[in-house]
Coordinates of C-alpha atoms in Angstrom, one line a residue:
X1 CA -87.4 -54.7 17.4
X2 CA -86.7 -53.1 20.8
X3 CA -83.9 -55.6 21.3
X4 CA -82.3 -54.6 17.9
X5 CA -82.6 -50.9 18.7
X6 CA -81.0 -51.5 22.1
X7 CA -78.1 -53.4 20.5
X8 CA -77.6 -50.6 17.9
X9 CA -77.6 -48.1 20.7
X10 CA -75.0 -50.1 22.7
X11 CA -72.8 -50.4 19.5
X12 CA -73.0 -46.7 18.9
X13 CA -71.9 -46.0 22.5
X14 CA -69.0 -48.5 22.2
X15 CA -67.8 -46.8 18.9
X16 CA -68.1 -43.4 20.4
X17 CA -65.9 -44.5 23.3
X18 CA -63.3 -46.0 21.0
X19 CA -63.3 -42.8 18.9
X20 CA -62.8 -40.6 22.0
X21 CA -60.1 -42.9 23.3
X22 CA -58.0 -43.2 20.0
X23 CA -59.0 -39.9 18.4
X24 CA -58.3 -37.9 21.5
X25 CA -55.0 -39.7 22.0
X26 CA -54.0 -38.9 18.4
X27 CA -55.0 -35.3 19.0
X28 CA -52.8 -35.1 22.1
X29 CA -49.9 -36.7 20.2
X30 CA -50.5 -34.3 17.3
X31 CA -50.4 -31.3 19.5
X32 CA -47.2 -32.6 21.2
X33 CA -45.6 -33.1 17.8
X34 CA -46.7 -29.6 16.7
X35 CA -45.1 -28.2 19.8
X36 CA -41.9 -30.1 19.1
X37 CA -41.8 -28.8 15.5
X38 CA -42.3 -25.2 16.8
X39 CA -39.5 -25.5 19.3
X40 CA -37.1 -27.0 16.7
X41 CA -38.1 -24.3 14.2
X42 CA -37.5 -21.6 16.8
X43 CA -34.1 -23.0 17.6
X44 CA -33.2 -23.1 14.0
X45 CA -34.4 -19.6 13.6
X46 CA -32.3 -18.3 16.5
X47 CA -29.3 -20.2 15.4
X48 CA -29.4 -19.5 11.7
X49 CA -32.1 -17.3 10.3
X50 CA -32.0 -15.2 13.5
X51 CA -28.3 -14.6 12.9
X52 CA -29.0 -13.6 9.3
X53 CA -31.9 -11.3 10.4
X54 CA -29.6 -9.7 13.0
X55 CA -27.5 -8.6 10.1
X56 CA -30.2 -6.2 9.2
X57 CA -29.5 -4.3 12.4
X58 CA -25.8 -5.0 13.2
X59 CA -22.6 -4.4 11.3
X60 CA -21.3 -6.4 8.3
X61 CA -17.8 -7.9 8.2
X62 CA -15.0 -5.5 7.3
X63 CA -14.5 -4.8 3.6
X64 CA -12.1 -6.9 1.7
X65 CA -10.4 -3.6 0.9
X66 CA -11.4 -0.6 -1.1
X67 CA -11.5 -1.3 -4.9
X68 CA -8.0 0.3 -5.3
X69 CA -6.5 -1.8 -2.4
X70 CA -8.2 -5.0 -3.5
X71 CA -6.8 -4.8 -7.0
X72 CA -3.2 -4.9 -5.6
X73 CA -3.6 -8.7 -5.7
X74 CA -3.1 -8.4 -9.5
X75 CA 0.2 -6.6 -9.4
X76 CA 2.4 -9.4 -10.9
X77 CA -0.2 -10.2 -13.6
X78 CA -0.3 -6.5 -14.5
X79 CA 3.5 -6.3 -14.7
X80 CA 3.4 -9.1 -17.3
X81 CA 0.7 -7.4 -19.4
X82 CA 1.0 -3.7 -18.9
X83 CA 2.4 -2.8 -22.3
X84 CA 4.5 0.0 -20.8
X85 CA 1.6 1.5 -18.8
X86 CA 2.5 2.5 -15.2
X87 CA 1.2 -0.2 -12.8
X88 CA -0.7 2.4 -10.7
X89 CA -2.7 3.5 -13.7
X90 CA -3.4 0.0 -14.8
X91 CA -4.7 -0.9 -11.4
X92 CA -6.8 2.2 -11.2
X93 CA -8.5 1.3 -14.5
X94 CA -9.1 -2.3 -13.1
X95 CA -10.5 -0.8 -9.9
X96 CA -13.0 1.3 -11.8
X97 CA -13.9 -1.4 -14.3
X98 CA -14.4 -4.4 -12.0
X99 CA -13.3 -3.7 -8.5
X100 CA -10.6 -6.3 -9.0
X101 CA -13.1 -9.2 -9.4
X102 CA -12.5 -11.7 -12.2
X103 CA -16.3 -11.9 -12.9
X104 CA -17.0 -8.2 -12.1
X105 CA -18.9 -7.7 -15.4
X106 CA -20.8 -4.5 -15.9
X107 CA -23.9 -3.8 -17.9
X108 CA -24.5 -0.4 -19.3
X109 CA -28.1 0.6 -18.9
X110 CA -30.1 3.5 -20.5
X111 CA -33.6 5.0 -20.0
X112 CA -34.0 7.9 -22.3
X113 CA -31.2 10.3 -21.4
X114 CA -30.5 8.7 -18.1
X115 CA -27.5 6.3 -18.0
X116 CA -26.2 3.9 -15.3
X117 CA -23.9 0.9 -15.0
X118 CA -24.6 -2.1 -12.9
X119 CA -23.4 -5.6 -12.4
X120 CA -26.9 -7.1 -12.9
X121 CA -29.5 -6.9 -15.6
X122 CA -30.8 -3.4 -16.2
X123 CA -34.4 -4.4 -15.8
X124 CA -33.7 -6.0 -12.5
X125 CA -31.5 -3.1 -11.3
X126 CA -33.6 -0.1 -12.5
X127 CA -37.0 -1.3 -13.7
X128 CA -38.8 -2.3 -16.8
X129 CA -38.2 0.9 -18.7
X130 CA -34.4 0.3 -18.7
X131 CA -32.6 -1.7 -21.3
X132 CA -29.0 -2.8 -22.1
X133 CA -26.6 -1.0 -24.3
X134 CA -23.9 -3.5 -23.8
X135 CA -21.8 -5.4 -21.3
X136 CA -18.1 -5.0 -20.2
X137 CA -16.3 -8.2 -19.2
X138 CA -13.7 -9.2 -16.7
X139 CA -11.0 -7.3 -14.9
X140 CA -10.5 -4.5 -17.4
X141 CA -14.1 -4.3 -18.5
X142 CA -13.6 -5.0 -22.2
X143 CA -16.8 -4.5 -24.2
X144 CA -17.9 -7.0 -27.0
X145 CA -18.9 -4.1 -29.2
X146 CA -15.4 -2.6 -29.1
X147 CA -13.1 -5.6 -28.6
X148 CA -13.3 -8.9 -30.4
X149 CA -13.9 -11.5 -27.7
X150 CA -12.4 -15.0 -27.8
X151 CA -14.5 -17.6 -29.6
X152 CA -16.2 -20.3 -27.5
X153 CA -14.2 -23.0 -29.2
X154 CA -10.8 -21.3 -28.4
X155 CA -10.7 -22.5 -24.9
X156 CA -10.4 -19.0 -23.6
X157 CA -13.1 -16.8 -22.2
X158 CA -13.4 -13.0 -21.7
X159 CA -12.8 -13.7 -18.0
X160 CA -9.4 -15.4 -18.5
X161 CA -7.0 -13.2 -16.6
X162 CA -4.1 -13.2 -19.0
X163 CA -6.3 -12.5 -22.1
X164 CA -8.4 -9.9 -20.4
X165 CA -5.4 -7.9 -19.0
X166 CA -3.6 -8.1 -22.3
X167 CA -6.6 -7.0 -24.3
X168 CA -7.6 -4.1 -22.0
X169 CA -4.2 -2.8 -21.1
X170 CA -2.9 -2.9 -24.7
X171 CA -5.9 -0.7 -25.7
X172 CA -5.0 1.6 -22.8
X173 CA -1.4 1.8 -24.1
X174 CA -2.7 2.6 -27.6
X175 CA -4.9 5.4 -26.3
X176 CA -1.9 7.0 -24.5
X177 CA 0.2 6.7 -27.6
X178 CA -2.4 8.5 -29.6
X179 CA -2.9 11.2 -27.0
X180 CA -0.5 11.4 -24.0
X181 CA -2.8 13.7 -22.1
X182 CA -4.7 11.6 -19.7
X183 CA -7.7 13.9 -19.5
X184 CA -8.5 13.1 -23.1
X185 CA -6.9 9.7 -23.5
X186 CA -8.8 8.1 -20.6
X187 CA -12.3 9.0 -21.8
X188 CA -11.3 7.8 -25.3
X189 CA -10.1 4.5 -23.9
X190 CA -13.3 4.1 -21.9
X191 CA -15.4 4.9 -25.0
X192 CA -13.5 2.7 -27.4
X193 CA -12.8 -0.3 -25.2
X194 CA -15.1 -0.5 -22.2
X195 CA -18.4 1.3 -22.8
X196 CA -20.8 1.0 -25.7
X197 CA -20.3 3.5 -28.5
X198 CA -23.3 5.6 -27.6
X199 CA -22.2 5.8 -23.9
X200 CA -21.3 9.2 -22.5
X201 CA -19.4 9.6 -19.2
X202 CA -17.6 12.9 -18.8
X203 CA -16.3 12.0 -15.3
X204 CA -14.4 8.9 -16.2
X205 CA -11.0 10.6 -16.4
X206 CA -11.5 12.3 -13.1
X207 CA -12.5 9.0 -11.5
X208 CA -9.3 7.3 -12.6
X209 CA -7.2 10.2 -11.4
X210 CA -8.8 10.0 -8.0
X211 CA -8.1 6.3 -7.8
X212 CA -4.6 6.9 -9.1
X213 CA -3.9 9.3 -6.2
X214 CA -4.6 6.5 -3.7
X215 CA -1.4 4.8 -4.8
X216 CA 0.8 7.6 -3.7
X217 CA 1.6 5.6 -0.5
X218 CA 1.6 2.0 0.7
X219 CA -1.8 0.3 0.7
X220 CA -3.1 -3.0 2.2
X221 CA -6.2 -5.0 2.2
X222 CA -6.7 -7.8 4.7
X223 CA -9.6 -10.2 5.2
X224 CA -10.3 -13.7 6.5
X225 CA -11.9 -16.8 5.0
X226 CA -14.1 -17.4 8.1
X227 CA -17.7 -16.9 9.2
X228 CA -18.5 -13.4 10.4
X229 CA -20.6 -13.1 13.5
X230 CA -23.2 -10.4 12.8
X231 CA -24.1 -10.2 16.5
X232 CA -20.6 -10.4 17.9
X233 CA -19.1 -8.1 15.3
X234 CA -16.0 -10.3 14.8
X235 CA -14.7 -13.2 12.8
X236 CA -15.8 -16.3 14.6
X237 CA -13.9 -19.5 15.4
X238 CA -16.6 -21.7 16.9
X239 CA -14.3 -24.7 17.1
X240 CA -11.0 -22.9 17.8
X241 CA -9.7 -24.0 14.4
X242 CA -7.3 -22.0 12.3
X243 CA -8.6 -19.9 9.4
X244 CA -7.0 -18.3 6.4
X245 CA -6.0 -14.6 6.7
X246 CA -5.4 -13.1 3.2
X247 CA -3.5 -9.8 2.4
X248 CA -3.0 -7.8 -0.7
X249 CA -0.5 -5.0 -0.5
X250 CA 1.6 -2.7 -2.7
X251 CA 3.7 0.4 -2.4
X252 CA 5.3 2.9 -4.8
X253 CA 8.9 1.9 -4.5
X254 CA 9.7 1.0 -8.1
X255 CA 10.9 3.0 -11.1
X256 CA 9.6 6.6 -11.3
X257 CA 7.0 7.6 -14.0
X258 CA 5.5 10.8 -15.3
X259 CA 2.2 11.2 -17.2
X260 CA 0.5 14.3 -18.5
X261 CA -2.9 15.0 -17.0
X262 CA -3.7 17.5 -19.7
X263 CA -1.7 19.1 -22.5
X264 CA 0.7 21.9 -21.6
X265 CA -0.9 25.4 -21.7
X266 CA 0.7 28.6 -22.8
X267 CA 0.3 31.7 -20.7
X268 CA 1.6 35.2 -21.5
X269 CA 2.6 37.2 -18.4
X270 CA 3.5 40.9 -18.2
X271 CA 6.1 41.6 -15.5
X272 CA 8.7 44.1 -14.6
X273 CA 12.4 43.3 -14.7
X274 CA 15.5 45.1 -13.6
X275 CA 18.0 45.3 -16.5
X276 CA 21.5 46.7 -16.6
X277 CA 22.1 49.0 -19.7
X278 CA 25.0 51.0 -20.9
X279 CA 24.2 54.7 -21.1
X280 CA 26.3 57.4 -22.8
X281 CA 26.1 60.9 -21.3
X282 CA 27.7 64.3 -22.0
X283 CA 29.5 65.8 -19.1
X284 CA 31.5 69.1 -18.7
X285 CA 34.9 68.6 -17.2
X286 CA 37.9 70.8 -16.5
X287 CA 41.0 69.8 -18.4
X288 CA 44.5 71.3 -17.6
X289 CA 46.1 73.2 -20.4
X290 CA 49.4 71.7 -21.2
X291 CA 52.6 73.8 -20.9
X292 CA 50.8 76.6 -19.2
X293 CA 52.4 78.5 -16.5
X294 CA 50.9 79.1 -14.1
X295 CA 48.6 76.2 -14.3
X296 CA 45.4 77.0 -16.2
X297 CA 42.3 74.9 -17.1
X298 CA 39.7 74.9 -19.8
X299 CA 36.2 73.4 -19.8
X300 CA 35.4 70.7 -22.4
X301 CA 32.5 68.4 -23.0
X302 CA 33.2 64.7 -22.9
X303 CA 31.1 61.6 -23.7
X304 CA 31.1 59.2 -20.8
X305 CA 29.7 55.6 -21.0
X306 CA 28.4 54.1 -17.7
X307 CA 26.2 51.2 -16.6
X308 CA 22.8 51.9 -15.1
X309 CA 20.0 49.7 -13.7
X310 CA 16.6 50.5 -14.9
X311 CA 13.1 48.9 -14.6
X312 CA 11.5 47.7 -17.8
X313 CA 8.1 46.0 -18.5
X314 CA 8.3 42.8 -20.6
X315 CA 5.8 40.2 -21.8
X316 CA 7.0 36.6 -21.4
X317 CA 5.5 33.3 -22.5
X318 CA 5.2 30.6 -19.8
X319 CA 4.5 27.0 -20.6
X320 CA 2.6 25.4 -17.8
X321 CA 2.7 21.6 -17.5
X322 CA 0.1 19.4 -15.8
X323 CA 1.8 16.2 -14.9
X324 CA 1.1 13.3 -12.6
X325 CA 4.2 11.6 -11.2
X326 CA 4.7 8.5 -9.1
X327 CA 6.7 5.3 -8.8
X328 CA 5.9 1.8 -10.0
X329 CA 4.0 -0.3 -7.5
X330 CA 5.7 -3.4 -6.1
X331 CA 4.7 -6.3 -3.8
X332 CA 6.1 -6.3 -0.3
X333 CA 9.1 -8.5 0.4
X334 CA 7.5 -9.8 3.6
X335 CA 4.1 -9.9 5.4
X336 CA 3.7 -11.0 9.0
X337 CA 1.0 -11.2 11.7
X338 CA 1.7 -10.0 15.2
X339 CA -0.3 -12.1 17.7
X340 CA -1.9 -10.9 20.9
X341 CA 1.0 -12.4 22.9
X342 CA 3.5 -10.3 20.9
X343 CA 4.9 -13.2 18.8
X344 CA 5.1 -12.6 15.0
X345 CA 4.2 -15.2 12.4
X346 CA 5.1 -14.9 8.7
X347 CA 2.5 -15.1 5.9
X348 CA 3.3 -17.0 2.7
X349 CA 3.2 -15.6 -0.8
X350 CA 0.7 -17.4 -3.0
X351 CA 3.1 -17.2 -6.0
X352 CA 5.5 -19.6 -4.2
X353 CA 2.9 -21.7 -2.2
X354 CA 0.0 -23.0 -4.3
X355 CA -2.2 -23.8 -1.3
X356 CA -2.8 -20.1 -0.4
X357 CA -6.4 -19.5 -1.5
X358 CA -6.5 -17.2 -4.5
X359 CA -8.2 -16.7 -7.9
X360 CA -6.2 -18.2 -10.8
X361 CA -3.5 -15.7 -11.7
X362 CA -4.0 -13.7 -8.5
X363 CA -1.3 -13.3 -5.9
X364 CA -1.9 -12.9 -2.2
X365 CA -0.2 -13.3 1.1
X366 CA -1.8 -15.8 3.3
X367 CA -1.5 -17.6 6.6
X368 CA -3.6 -19.8 8.9
X369 CA -4.3 -18.4 12.4
X370 CA -6.7 -18.7 15.3
X371 CA -8.3 -15.4 14.4
X372 CA -8.9 -14.3 18.0
X373 CA -5.1 -14.5 18.5
X374 CA -4.2 -12.0 15.7
X375 CA -3.6 -8.4 16.8
X376 CA -2.3 -6.7 13.6
X377 CA -0.8 -7.4 10.1
X378 CA 2.3 -5.7 8.8
X379 CA 3.8 -5.5 5.3
X380 CA 7.5 -4.6 4.6
X381 CA 8.9 -3.2 1.4
X382 CA 12.6 -2.8 0.5
X383 CA 14.1 0.6 1.1
X384 CA 16.6 2.5 3.2
X385 CA 15.2 2.2 5.8
X386 CA 12.5 -0.4 4.7
X387 CA 9.0 1.0 4.3
X388 CA 6.3 -0.7 6.4
X389 CA 2.6 -0.5 6.9
X390 CA 0.4 -2.0 9.6
X391 CA -3.3 -2.8 9.7
X392 CA -5.1 -3.6 13.0
X393 CA -7.0 -6.8 13.2
X394 CA -9.8 -7.2 12.4
X395 CA -9.3 -4.3 10.0
X396 CA -11.7 -1.4 10.3
X397 CA -10.9 -0.6 6.6
X398 CA -9.1 -2.4 3.8
X399 CA -7.0 0.7 3.1
X400 CA -4.2 2.3 4.9
X401 CA -2.0 5.2 3.9
X402 CA 1.7 4.7 4.6
X403 CA 4.4 7.0 5.8
X404 CA 7.5 7.6 3.7
X405 CA 10.8 8.5 5.4
X406 CA 12.0 12.0 4.6
X407 CA 15.7 11.5 5.4
X408 CA 18.0 11.7 2.3
X409 CA 19.0 8.1 2.7
X410 CA 21.0 7.6 -0.5
X411 CA 23.2 10.7 0.1
X412 CA 23.9 9.6 3.7
X413 CA 25.1 6.1 2.6
X414 CA 27.3 7.6 -0.2
X415 CA 28.8 10.2 2.2
X416 CA 29.9 7.6 4.7
X417 CA 30.5 4.6 2.4
X418 CA 34.3 4.7 2.4
X419 CA 34.4 4.8 6.2
X420 CA 31.7 2.1 6.4
X421 CA 33.8 -0.2 4.2
X422 CA 36.9 0.5 6.3
X423 CA 35.0 -0.5 9.5
X424 CA 33.7 -3.6 7.6
X425 CA 37.2 -4.7 6.5
X426 CA 38.6 -4.2 10.0
X427 CA 35.8 -6.2 11.9
X428 CA 34.3 -8.5 9.3
X429 CA 30.8 -7.1 9.8
X430 CA 29.0 -6.7 6.4
X431 CA 29.2 -3.1 5.2
X432 CA 25.5 -3.1 4.3
X433 CA 24.6 -4.0 7.9
X434 CA 26.7 -1.2 9.3
X435 CA 25.1 1.2 7.0
X436 CA 21.6 0.0 7.8
X437 CA 22.1 0.5 11.5
X438 CA 23.7 3.9 11.0
X439 CA 20.7 5.0 9.0
X440 CA 18.2 3.8 11.5
X441 CA 20.0 5.1 14.5
X442 CA 21.1 8.6 13.3
X443 CA 20.0 9.1 9.7
X444 CA 23.7 9.7 8.8
X445 CA 24.1 12.6 11.2
X446 CA 27.5 12.5 12.9
X447 CA 26.5 14.7 15.8
X448 CA 23.3 12.8 16.6
X449 CA 22.6 12.6 20.4
X450 CA 20.0 10.8 22.4
X451 CA 19.9 12.1 26.0
X452 CA 17.9 9.0 27.1
X453 CA 20.9 6.7 26.7
X454 CA 22.8 8.8 26.5
X455 CA 23.9 7.6 23.1
X456 CA 26.2 9.4 20.6
X457 CA 27.1 9.6 16.9
X458 CA 26.3 7.8 13.8
X459 CA 25.9 4.4 15.5
X460 CA 24.4 5.8 18.8
X461 CA 27.1 4.2 21.0
X462 CA 26.5 4.4 24.8
X463 CA 29.1 6.3 26.8
X464 CA 29.3 3.2 29.1
X465 CA 30.1 0.9 26.1
X466 CA 32.6 3.0 24.2
X467 CA 35.6 2.9 26.6
X468 CA 35.7 -0.9 26.6
X469 CA 36.0 -1.2 22.8
X470 CA 39.4 -1.8 21.0
X471 CA 39.0 1.2 18.8
X472 CA 38.2 3.7 21.6
X473 CA 39.8 7.1 21.3
X474 CA 38.9 10.7 22.4
X475 CA 36.3 12.4 20.2
X476 CA 34.5 9.1 19.4
X477 CA 31.1 10.9 20.1
X478 CA 31.3 13.2 17.0
X479 CA 34.0 11.6 14.9
X480 CA 32.0 9.7 12.2
X481 CA 34.7 7.4 11.1
X482 CA 35.6 6.4 14.6
X483 CA 32.0 6.0 15.7
X484 CA 31.3 3.7 12.7
X485 CA 34.3 1.5 13.8
X486 CA 33.1 1.3 17.4
X487 CA 29.6 0.3 16.3
X488 CA 31.0 -2.4 14.0
X489 CA 33.1 -3.7 16.9
X490 CA 30.0 -3.9 19.1
X491 CA 28.3 -5.9 16.3
X492 CA 31.3 -8.2 15.9
X493 CA 31.5 -8.9 19.6
X494 CA 27.8 -9.6 19.8
X495 CA 28.1 -12.0 16.8
X496 CA 30.9 -13.9 18.5
X497 CA 29.1 -14.0 21.8
X498 CA 26.0 -15.3 20.2
X499 CA 27.8 -18.3 18.7
X500 CA 28.5 -16.8 15.2
X501 CA 25.3 -18.4 13.9
X502 CA 23.1 -15.4 12.9
X503 CA 23.7 -11.7 12.2
X504 CA 20.1 -11.1 13.1
X505 CA 20.9 -12.3 16.7
X506 CA 23.8 -9.9 16.7
X507 CA 21.6 -7.1 15.5
X508 CA 19.0 -7.8 18.3
X509 CA 21.8 -7.8 20.8
X510 CA 23.1 -4.5 19.5
X511 CA 19.6 -3.1 20.0
X512 CA 18.6 -4.6 23.3
X513 CA 21.8 -5.9 24.8
X514 CA 23.1 -9.5 25.0
X515 CA 22.0 -9.7 28.6
X516 CA 18.4 -9.0 27.7
X517 CA 18.6 -11.8 25.1
X518 CA 19.8 -14.3 27.6
X519 CA 17.2 -13.2 30.2
X520 CA 14.5 -14.0 27.6
X521 CA 15.8 -17.6 27.1
X522 CA 18.2 -17.1 24.2
X523 CA 21.3 -19.4 24.3
X524 CA 24.4 -19.1 22.1
X525 CA 24.1 -21.1 18.9
X526 CA 20.4 -21.0 18.9
X527 CA 19.1 -20.5 15.3
X528 CA 17.1 -17.4 14.4
X529 CA 13.9 -19.4 13.8
X530 CA 13.9 -20.3 17.5
X531 CA 15.3 -17.0 18.8
X532 CA 12.8 -14.8 17.0
X533 CA 9.7 -15.7 19.1
X534 CA 11.7 -15.2 22.3
X535 CA 13.0 -11.8 21.3
X536 CA 9.6 -10.4 20.2
X537 CA 9.9 -7.9 23.1
X538 CA 10.5 -4.1 23.2
X539 CA 13.7 -3.6 25.2
X540 CA 14.4 -0.5 27.4
X541 CA 11.2 1.4 26.7
X542 CA 12.5 4.1 29.0
X543 CA 15.2 4.8 26.4
X544 CA 12.5 5.7 23.8
X545 CA 12.5 2.3 22.0
X546 CA 9.2 1.2 20.3
X547 CA 10.2 -1.8 18.1
X548 CA 10.6 -5.3 19.3
X549 CA 14.1 -6.9 18.9
X550 CA 12.7 -9.3 16.4
X551 CA 11.2 -6.6 14.2
X552 CA 14.4 -4.4 14.5
X553 CA 16.6 -7.3 13.4
X554 CA 14.4 -8.2 10.5
X555 CA 14.2 -4.6 9.4
X556 CA 17.9 -4.0 9.6
X557 CA 18.6 -7.2 7.6
X558 CA 16.2 -6.1 4.8
X559 CA 17.7 -2.7 4.8
X560 CA 21.2 -4.1 4.6
X561 CA 20.3 -6.3 1.6
X562 CA 18.8 -3.2 -0.2
X563 CA 22.0 -1.1 0.5
X564 CA 24.2 -3.9 -0.7
X565 CA 22.3 -4.2 -4.0
X566 CA 22.4 -0.4 -4.5
X567 CA 26.1 0.0 -3.7
X568 CA 27.0 -3.0 -5.8

């Protein structure tokens, strides 16, 4: 018995040792594994979740543009479906309805007398007491209770761009036809097309008017399809790869329009006026008695009519109109990015290049860049001179207000057009190009003078250049016809010296000098596509220049094309 107990005791000690050996080792391995898991989790947190959490305390990426700027991507689609409604008004309605998002649906929520609209379910947005009155679909926010939506079997949905724009904008056109005063037509459109019948929103018209006012100048929205670093506060290129930069832009450069804000009002005003009236008065005069000797007179009373000015009080009726005016919005003719090294790169229009990322039916400008290399984005619209707008990169806002030239451009071209054509016929330089440079350099002022050159006249000819030109004659500084001829001769000489391959090269030489072009690496015969990056330099900053030669040449070429179209 004692031997059995001893063997049991020895077995117990052996098992205890095995348990300590293997169990303890497993515990150590488990602890190590736990430590590894914690380290990996911490790394993941710092790399991913930590970046997300940092967004709670640091800035978000720049906006894709204000609602009004963002909707500019739909300009061509609106043109096709606007039913005669000004583009600016159509886009303002889209901005208010959906913010320009294809699936920007809105729910109309109510809780007693309180009303709200939201893109998510009313209960989720405001609480259990709230319930839906209805939903507005798509870009123009058409409501199923007001507009018959497409059937599910038709292959078209309420979010289909063409259908949604046609349905919403045609209803807007009908509201304006029934009542041309926007102050009453817009709420009626909102009530009968977008919002449920019981909805009341007295501020709808004023909201649209505010959005409409933002289209009084050029607008741009720019953003990137790239990760945003919430800690760095910039678009990130971790692998140095190129990412898409997208731009929506528009400017009021089209046909003018006028809309009533509210119906005309009548006002009676009492005011004083100076009126001329004929007045007959009696006056005693001495009349000689005929045949009397010596001469004698008699006094008679005569009626004399004379004109007097007197002040009278009158009441007049004044009709006061309350109109909104503007011009149709149009897409830019070119958009380009300026890189940090000063070189410009064009963006492509999605309507002509299918691989630019965009919603179906939406039109954007896009280009692929290393985002850290982009300094600013510029859009150009036709005009005399062309209208431009620039956004810094990355944009601090999606909206920019443009500046519109105040020089009476059309009058200047008309005034000098015969002389411009004469200079063109003598030199072979296109008339539109001569006119474009004249407008940019002097605004059509024959006596224009820049003391920094010094430069004179319509074409701002240098006094060191003029004596060497074939058409030189005394008075060239202020003689408009002669100054235009000299400027055209400079352009023609630059064109020949540059190898007669590109008028843009000649324009750049006119602006910066042929020697400057050659010092930058330009060689005669080089095509503009190769020359443009080399000439992306501001020449002679001491003379007051601010544009690069590339930008100047592009701008003059666009202006020349616009003038040629206008002058026929």
